[in-house]
Tab-separated table of C-alpha atoms and ligand atoms in Angstrom:
chain	number	residue	atom	x	y	z
A	64	MET	CA	85.064	102.205	100.109
A	65	SER	CA	86.216	99.151	99.347
A	66	ASP	CA	89.335	97.601	100.952
A	67	ARG	CA	91.214	98.536	97.555
A	68	ILE	CA	91.846	102.798	99.640
A	69	LEU	CA	93.890	104.328	96.659
A	70	ALA	CA	96.189	107.069	97.858
A	71	ALA	CA	98.496	109.943	95.579
A	72	VAL	CA	102.789	109.158	97.906
A	73	MET	CA	105.538	111.139	97.723
A	74	PRO	CA	108.568	108.780	97.381
A	75	ALA	CA	110.948	111.418	97.776
A	76	PRO	CA	111.920	114.822	97.022
A	77	HIS	CA	111.627	115.865	93.338
A	78	GLN	CA	110.421	112.348	92.097
A	79	PRO	CA	106.710	112.283	90.108
A	80	ILE	CA	103.975	111.163	93.186
A	81	GLU	CA	102.397	107.611	92.490
A	82	ILE	CA	99.335	106.205	93.014
A	83	ARG	CA	99.644	103.475	95.330
A	84	GLU	CA	97.393	101.468	97.150
A	85	PHE	CA	96.203	100.528	100.752
A	86	GLY	CA	94.884	98.135	103.326
A	87	ARG	CA	91.417	99.451	104.901
A	88	PRO	CA	93.022	99.020	108.280
A	89	GLU	CA	92.386	97.882	111.483
A	90	LEU	CA	91.193	100.726	113.821
A	91	PRO	CA	91.666	100.004	117.284
A	92	ASP	CA	89.279	101.037	120.420
A	93	GLY	CA	89.222	105.393	119.368
A	94	GLY	CA	90.401	105.047	115.961
A	95	ALA	CA	88.188	105.882	112.537
A	96	LEU	CA	88.262	105.709	108.938
A	97	LEU	CA	87.722	108.961	107.448
A	98	ARG	CA	86.616	109.623	103.537
A	99	THR	CA	88.301	112.452	102.354
A	100	ALA	CA	86.234	114.684	100.153
A	101	ARG	CA	88.559	117.161	99.884
A	102	SER	CA	92.419	117.750	101.097
A	103	GLU	CA	94.998	120.385	99.586
A	104	VAL	CA	97.860	121.503	98.260
A	105	CYS	CA	99.621	123.445	99.765
A	106	GLY	CA	103.281	125.957	99.751
A	107	THR	CA	104.028	123.678	102.272
A	108	ASP	CA	103.865	120.359	99.439
A	109	VAL	CA	105.587	121.840	97.622
A	110	HIS	CA	108.860	123.004	100.558
A	111	LEU	CA	108.553	118.988	101.349
A	112	TRP	CA	108.794	118.115	97.225
A	113	HIS	CA	111.684	120.334	97.331
A	114	GLY	CA	112.603	118.471	99.767
A	115	ARG	CA	113.493	121.922	102.252
A	116	LEU	CA	112.222	120.161	105.147
A	117	ALA	CA	114.168	118.850	107.109
A	118	GLY	CA	112.772	115.113	109.291
A	119	VAL	CA	110.503	114.033	106.965
A	120	PRO	CA	110.378	110.274	107.104
A	121	TYR	CA	108.937	109.342	102.906
A	122	PRO	CA	107.418	108.336	101.303
A	123	ILE	CA	104.915	110.082	102.090
A	124	ILE	CA	101.624	110.598	101.706
A	125	PRO	CA	100.935	114.091	101.681
A	126	GLY	CA	98.061	116.191	102.601
A	127	HIS	CA	97.792	118.000	105.740
A	128	VAL	CA	94.742	119.082	106.051
A	129	SER	CA	92.058	116.926	104.762
A	130	ALA	CA	87.323	117.188	105.482
A	131	GLY	CA	85.035	114.098	104.546
A	132	VAL	CA	82.938	112.239	105.933
A	133	LEU	CA	83.388	109.355	109.235
A	134	GLU	CA	83.850	105.787	107.465
A	135	SER	CA	83.804	104.086	109.969
A	136	ILE	CA	84.425	104.010	113.960
A	137	ARG	CA	85.371	102.134	116.806
A	138	GLY	CA	83.602	102.582	120.372
A	139	PRO	CA	82.702	106.264	120.464
A	140	LEU	CA	83.867	108.841	119.060
A	141	ARG	CA	83.818	112.271	120.727
A	142	GLY	CA	85.095	115.450	118.995
A	143	ILE	CA	87.125	117.989	120.903
A	144	ASP	CA	84.061	119.867	122.075
A	145	GLY	CA	82.853	116.558	123.881
A	146	GLU	CA	80.054	115.178	121.071
A	147	LEU	CA	79.015	112.130	120.653
A	148	LEU	CA	80.572	111.456	116.985
A	149	ARG	CA	78.647	109.167	114.344
A	150	GLU	CA	79.420	107.845	111.072
A	151	GLY	CA	77.718	109.726	108.174
A	152	ASP	CA	78.859	113.080	110.175
A	153	ARG	CA	81.280	115.709	108.579
A	154	VAL	CA	84.073	115.696	110.269
A	155	VAL	CA	87.498	118.049	110.118
A	156	PHE	CA	90.384	116.577	112.465
A	157	PHE	CA	93.680	118.769	114.296
A	158	ASP	CA	96.825	117.269	111.353
A	159	VAL	CA	98.864	117.020	114.429
A	160	HIS	CA	99.448	114.325	116.152
A	161	ARG	CA	100.440	113.098	119.866
A	162	THR	CA	102.012	116.728	120.973
A	163	CYS	CA	103.302	114.784	123.999
A	164	GLY	CA	101.854	117.634	127.688
A	165	ARG	CA	104.715	115.939	129.142
A	166	CYS	CA	108.318	117.915	127.767
A	167	ARG	CA	108.829	120.844	129.243
A	168	ALA	CA	108.273	122.460	126.129
A	169	CYS	CA	104.235	122.200	126.601
A	170	THR	CA	104.662	122.283	131.054
A	171	VAL	CA	106.999	124.592	131.785
A	172	HIS	CA	107.172	126.569	128.883
A	173	ARG	CA	103.439	125.966	127.436
A	174	THR	CA	104.804	126.372	123.371
A	175	PRO	CA	102.987	123.073	122.346
A	176	THR	CA	104.458	124.133	118.534
A	177	ARG	CA	107.548	122.912	119.397
A	178	CYS	CA	107.047	119.640	120.966
A	179	ALA	CA	109.389	116.728	120.267
A	180	GLU	CA	106.809	114.795	119.854
A	181	ARG	CA	105.250	115.655	117.659
A	182	ARG	CA	102.881	114.446	114.191
A	183	VAL	CA	101.932	115.379	111.766
A	184	TYR	CA	99.116	114.108	109.445
A	185	GLY	CA	100.859	114.250	105.581
A	186	ILE	CA	104.400	116.014	107.116
A	187	THR	CA	105.640	113.831	109.498
A	188	ASP	CA	104.206	110.477	108.969
A	189	SER	CA	105.247	107.547	107.467
A	190	ALA	CA	103.039	106.435	103.815
A	191	ALA	CA	105.047	103.012	105.574
A	192	ASP	CA	102.561	103.200	108.646
A	193	GLY	CA	99.814	103.453	106.675
A	194	LEU	CA	97.360	106.296	106.018
A	195	PHE	CA	97.564	109.250	107.387
A	196	GLY	CA	97.190	112.692	104.653
A	197	GLY	CA	94.529	113.467	102.878
A	198	TRP	CA	95.461	112.876	99.281
A	199	ALA	CA	94.660	109.249	99.788
A	200	GLN	CA	90.370	107.169	99.073
A	201	ALA	CA	90.371	107.089	103.049
A	202	ILE	CA	92.649	109.129	106.493
A	203	TYR	CA	93.818	107.366	109.143
A	204	LEU	CA	92.249	107.987	112.127
A	205	GLU	CA	94.348	106.674	115.245
A	206	PRO	CA	92.761	107.316	119.201
A	207	GLY	CA	94.133	110.893	120.366
A	208	VAL	CA	93.128	112.901	116.822
A	209	GLY	CA	90.998	116.320	117.868
A	210	VAL	CA	88.090	115.430	115.606
A	211	ALA	CA	85.422	118.142	114.861
A	212	ARG	CA	81.548	118.308	113.208
A	213	LEU	CA	81.682	120.857	110.660
A	214	PRO	CA	79.167	123.351	110.899
A	215	ASP	CA	76.558	123.792	107.956
A	216	ALA	CA	77.516	126.576	106.796
A	217	VAL	CA	80.459	126.157	106.380
A	218	SER	CA	81.397	123.174	102.776
A	219	PHE	CA	84.153	120.761	102.850
A	220	ASP	CA	85.813	123.789	99.905
A	221	ASP	CA	85.015	126.745	102.122
A	222	TYR	CA	87.063	125.555	104.678
A	223	ILE	CA	90.073	124.167	103.039
A	224	GLY	CA	90.429	127.505	101.396
A	225	GLY	CA	91.158	128.752	104.544
A	226	GLY	CA	93.013	125.472	105.171
A	227	CYS	CA	96.083	125.467	107.651
A	228	GLY	CA	96.888	129.548	106.218
A	229	LEU	CA	93.886	129.998	108.335
A	230	LEU	CA	94.944	128.089	110.977
A	231	THR	CA	98.251	130.017	111.624
A	232	ALA	CA	96.716	132.871	110.643
A	233	VAL	CA	94.667	132.439	113.942
A	234	HIS	CA	97.754	132.111	115.829
A	235	ILE	CA	99.896	135.463	113.810
A	236	ILE	CA	96.680	138.083	115.231
A	237	GLU	CA	96.863	135.620	119.178
A	238	ARG	CA	100.502	136.574	118.581
A	239	ALA	CA	100.538	139.648	117.652
A	240	THR	CA	98.540	140.435	121.070
A	241	MET	CA	96.509	143.183	118.425
A	242	ARG	CA	94.223	146.143	120.087
A	243	PRO	CA	92.053	147.852	118.979
A	244	GLY	CA	92.004	150.078	116.124
A	245	ASP	CA	95.699	149.263	115.292
A	246	SER	CA	97.023	149.594	111.637
A	247	VAL	CA	98.333	146.727	110.228
A	248	LEU	CA	100.681	144.989	107.166
A	249	VAL	CA	101.234	142.101	105.796
A	250	GLN	CA	103.910	140.907	103.908
A	251	GLY	CA	102.355	138.284	102.039
A	252	THR	CA	99.246	137.260	100.164
A	253	GLY	CA	99.735	133.760	99.622
A	254	ALA	CA	97.606	131.208	101.553
A	255	VAL	CA	98.607	132.654	105.589
A	256	GLY	CA	98.397	135.914	104.508
A	257	LEU	CA	95.173	136.740	102.709
A	258	SER	CA	94.071	134.443	106.082
A	259	ALA	CA	95.632	136.937	108.199
A	260	ILE	CA	94.414	139.338	106.565
A	261	ALA	CA	90.719	138.837	106.393
A	262	LEU	CA	91.165	137.796	111.135
A	263	ALA	CA	93.325	141.524	111.031
A	264	ARG	CA	89.848	142.980	109.629
A	265	LEU	CA	87.499	140.671	111.398
A	266	ASN	CA	89.839	141.774	114.622
A	267	GLY	CA	89.459	145.119	114.610
A	268	ALA	CA	92.402	147.323	112.438
A	269	SER	CA	92.029	150.090	111.856
A	270	SER	CA	93.434	149.628	108.363
A	271	VAL	CA	94.993	146.604	106.420
A	272	PHE	CA	97.980	147.087	104.165
A	273	ALA	CA	99.707	144.462	101.934
A	274	ILE	CA	102.162	143.787	99.929
A	275	GLY	CA	102.575	140.893	97.210
A	276	ALA	CA	102.360	138.857	94.228
A	277	PRO	CA	101.161	139.015	91.078
A	278	ALA	CA	97.711	140.914	90.153
A	279	ALA	CA	94.566	138.202	91.001
A	280	ARG	CA	96.841	137.535	94.295
A	281	LEU	CA	95.830	141.183	94.970
A	282	GLU	CA	92.752	141.648	93.626
A	283	LEU	CA	91.545	138.229	96.142
A	284	ALA	CA	93.968	140.310	99.079
A	285	ARG	CA	91.353	142.770	98.946
A	286	GLU	CA	88.838	141.403	99.166
A	287	MET	CA	90.189	140.148	102.774
A	288	GLY	CA	89.427	142.981	104.211
A	289	ALA	CA	92.749	144.680	102.561
A	290	ASP	CA	92.247	148.809	102.236
A	291	GLU	CA	95.534	148.989	100.215
A	292	VAL	CA	98.155	146.965	98.096
A	293	PHE	CA	101.667	146.903	97.076
A	294	ASP	CA	102.486	144.549	93.763
A	295	LEU	CA	105.622	143.627	94.863
A	296	ASP	CA	106.974	143.291	91.099
A	297	ALA	CA	105.181	147.271	90.067
A	298	THR	CA	107.116	149.023	93.035
A	299	SER	CA	110.119	150.224	95.286
A	300	ALA	CA	110.583	149.160	98.629
A	301	GLU	CA	110.975	153.238	98.762
A	302	GLN	CA	107.628	153.335	97.457
A	303	ARG	CA	105.980	151.207	100.079
A	304	LEU	CA	107.504	152.789	102.904
A	305	ASP	CA	105.934	155.975	101.780
A	306	GLY	CA	103.091	154.886	100.717
A	307	VAL	CA	102.702	153.262	104.277
A	308	ARG	CA	103.600	156.247	105.908
A	309	ALA	CA	101.285	158.614	104.149
A	310	GLY	CA	98.792	156.352	105.793
A	311	THR	CA	100.136	156.412	109.694
A	312	HIS	CA	100.442	159.078	110.334
A	313	GLY	CA	104.350	158.726	108.440
A	314	GLU	CA	104.514	156.293	111.547
A	315	GLY	CA	104.656	152.800	110.313
A	316	VAL	CA	101.886	150.760	111.198
A	317	ASP	CA	101.314	148.931	114.523
A	318	VAL	CA	101.560	145.396	113.701
A	319	VAL	CA	103.477	144.121	110.226
A	320	ILE	CA	102.923	140.310	109.998
A	321	GLU	CA	105.199	138.593	107.779
A	322	ALA	CA	104.385	135.677	105.715
A	323	ALA	CA	105.919	136.133	102.396
A	324	GLY	CA	109.016	133.561	103.193
A	325	SER	CA	111.998	136.140	102.142
A	326	ALA	CA	114.897	137.025	103.480
A	327	ARG	CA	114.388	140.436	102.427
A	328	ALA	CA	111.020	140.882	103.169
A	329	ILE	CA	112.372	140.747	107.041
A	330	GLU	CA	113.903	143.864	105.432
A	331	GLU	CA	111.607	146.000	104.900
A	332	GLY	CA	109.122	144.738	107.544
A	333	VAL	CA	110.850	146.456	110.429
A	334	LEU	CA	111.074	150.263	107.885
A	335	LEU	CA	107.770	149.223	107.545
A	336	VAL	CA	106.372	148.525	111.494
A	337	ARG	CA	106.384	151.566	113.837
A	338	ASP	CA	108.531	152.959	116.568
A	339	GLY	CA	107.273	150.398	119.658
A	340	GLY	CA	105.601	148.240	116.893
A	341	ARG	CA	105.121	143.871	117.062
A	342	TYR	CA	106.690	142.581	114.036
A	343	ILE	CA	105.368	138.994	114.094
A	344	VAL	CA	107.673	136.820	111.991
A	345	ALA	CA	105.298	133.458	110.293
A	346	GLY	CA	106.027	132.946	106.616
A	347	HIS	CA	110.100	131.495	107.560
A	348	TYR	CA	108.291	126.858	107.781
A	349	THR	CA	112.028	126.638	105.610
A	350	ASP	CA	115.405	127.925	105.341
A	351	VAL	CA	115.649	130.881	103.253
A	352	GLY	CA	119.271	132.356	104.353
A	353	THR	CA	120.058	135.748	106.139
A	354	SER	CA	118.349	138.324	106.568
A	355	SER	CA	120.924	141.940	107.709
A	356	LEU	CA	119.804	143.666	110.860
A	357	ASN	CA	121.112	146.866	112.774
A	358	ALA	CA	119.683	146.096	115.887
A	359	HIS	CA	120.840	149.657	117.205
A	360	GLN	CA	118.599	150.750	114.243
A	361	HIS	CA	116.027	148.417	113.804
A	362	ILE	CA	115.070	147.160	116.917
A	363	ASN	CA	116.353	148.985	120.131
A	364	ARG	CA	116.511	151.687	119.376
A	365	LYS	CA	113.190	151.835	118.374
A	366	HIS	CA	112.177	149.749	121.075
A	367	LEU	CA	110.693	146.833	118.368
A	368	GLU	CA	108.897	143.137	119.876
A	369	ILE	CA	110.418	140.783	117.125
A	370	ARG	CA	108.559	137.510	117.483
A	371	GLY	CA	108.737	134.160	116.045
A	372	CYS	CA	104.873	132.010	115.092
A	373	TRP	CA	105.202	128.227	114.105
A	374	GLY	CA	102.403	125.814	114.101
A	375	SER	CA	99.342	125.750	115.774
A	376	GLU	CA	97.669	124.908	118.398
A	377	THR	CA	93.714	123.055	119.265
A	378	GLY	CA	93.083	126.475	119.984
A	379	HIS	CA	93.509	128.193	116.688
A	380	PHE	CA	91.967	125.160	114.737
A	381	LEU	CA	88.624	125.684	116.549
A	382	ARG	CA	89.006	129.198	117.010
A	383	ALA	CA	89.412	128.459	112.980
A	384	LEU	CA	86.079	126.738	112.958
A	385	GLY	CA	84.055	129.526	114.546
A	386	PHE	CA	85.447	132.076	112.270
A	387	LEU	CA	84.665	129.902	109.026
A	388	GLU	CA	80.663	128.999	110.431
A	389	ARG	CA	80.128	132.938	110.947
A	390	TYR	CA	82.139	134.505	107.880
A	391	ALA	CA	82.702	131.862	105.427
A	392	ALA	CA	79.275	132.859	102.987
A	393	THR	CA	80.946	137.428	103.239
A	394	VAL	CA	84.946	136.462	103.434
A	395	PRO	CA	86.280	134.549	100.127
A	396	TRP	CA	87.773	131.775	102.307
A	397	HIS	CA	86.791	129.326	99.275
A	398	ARG	CA	87.770	131.308	96.550
A	399	ILE	CA	92.011	130.338	98.532
A	400	GLY	CA	91.103	126.935	96.478
A	401	SER	CA	91.222	128.284	92.605
A	402	ARG	CA	91.836	124.777	91.728
A	403	THR	CA	90.453	121.137	92.298
A	404	TYR	CA	92.323	117.824	91.344
A	405	ALA	CA	92.313	114.318	91.189
A	406	LEU	CA	94.938	112.261	93.031
A	407	ALA	CA	96.369	110.927	89.276
A	408	ASP	CA	96.998	115.050	88.955
A	409	LEU	CA	98.867	116.426	91.196
A	410	ASN	CA	101.478	116.602	89.546
A	411	THR	CA	100.456	118.929	87.258
A	412	ALA	CA	98.709	120.618	90.767
A	413	LEU	CA	101.950	120.898	92.076
A	414	ALA	CA	103.587	122.427	88.886
A	415	ASP	CA	101.214	124.463	89.103
A	416	ALA	CA	101.616	126.018	92.628
A	417	GLU	CA	105.200	125.711	92.301
A	418	ALA	CA	105.087	129.009	89.485
A	419	MET	CA	102.346	130.038	91.373
A	420	ARG	CA	100.461	129.755	88.767
A	421	ILE	CA	97.525	128.831	91.915
A	422	THR	CA	97.577	130.147	95.263
A	423	LYS	CA	96.362	126.643	96.414
A	424	ALA	CA	94.912	124.280	94.291
A	425	LEU	CA	91.451	121.765	96.231
A	426	VAL	CA	92.536	117.153	96.324
A	427	ASP	CA	89.289	115.562	95.524
A	428	PRO	CA	90.669	112.033	96.714
A	429	ALA	CA	87.219	110.452	94.683
A	430	ALA	CA	87.892	112.441	90.953
A	431	VAL	CA	90.349	109.588	90.573
A	432	ALA	CA	90.507	109.223	86.537
A	433	LEU	CA	93.284	106.799	86.493
B	108	ZN	ZN1	104.927	117.233	124.446
B	109	ZN	ZN1	98.904	122.949	104.045
């Protein structure tokens, strides 16, 4: 690789993506440079482009979940599992870094995704600090970043197809404390919802319902493991409630997973879940306004558990890799990544993601095409 590394930079919200040149970073002990094979354009990147996330240090190099080949390593580099990694290895890394391990969130409450020190590649790292995002020919892996070898059975496209949505889905299933034979309904058939469907199925759900749109995503939802899908645009909330109750002894499902990011979805979700069930809210990554609930009807008398799910931890990253190693051949994660774009085409990729023409765009930084 030359010393001239190209990256696609988001200068500020609503501004076109620009290609900028970066120097090859000096590596400290324990640091590494990853030649990027694949990164992604997901819903988060559209939110970043719309300026809907607080505290983002623009300009940034987006692309938080990425995969590649170790180009250079300074000093020994061990993966999370303790294995010694070598230049030329296909690896992936956990995009969340600098979680402090000392604050109250980390130690007392054991909620490291709420650590104030936590930073995320491609989201909360500035391009002024260097190559901290996947929309670039190379990514700087600072010392302490969690790195893992990509299993041979997992292609770069499988890994990025699952991507951040799969990591989030592992966390969601954990938060749902799913029991064998639980019935599950997933609201939303974007990248998070599709992976949640697959993991609910693999985790032993008796039936999996999904609500979403457009038709192509519903077809993929079935292939990911949904038994019954409801087209959000072609059915009424009443029809969906009737359909779900008809399949669950008139009760509603044991677990509803919200991965839709809509205030109306919350109002519907509390009706679709059975009395005493669990409702996991994971899609409200940005503030989309207020939902209207009646505490007596929907929470107290219903004996409902409502749980939020924010971000993911190193364990979710490693367990996502385990799922991919075992199931990528049969669960079509690679199909979530609908199209692959070169660095110069990322304005188009963002527009396509924004208009929901694609579920997720893959980024191939080797295909520069400037
Ligand atoms: Zn902390
Ligand atoms: Zn993402």
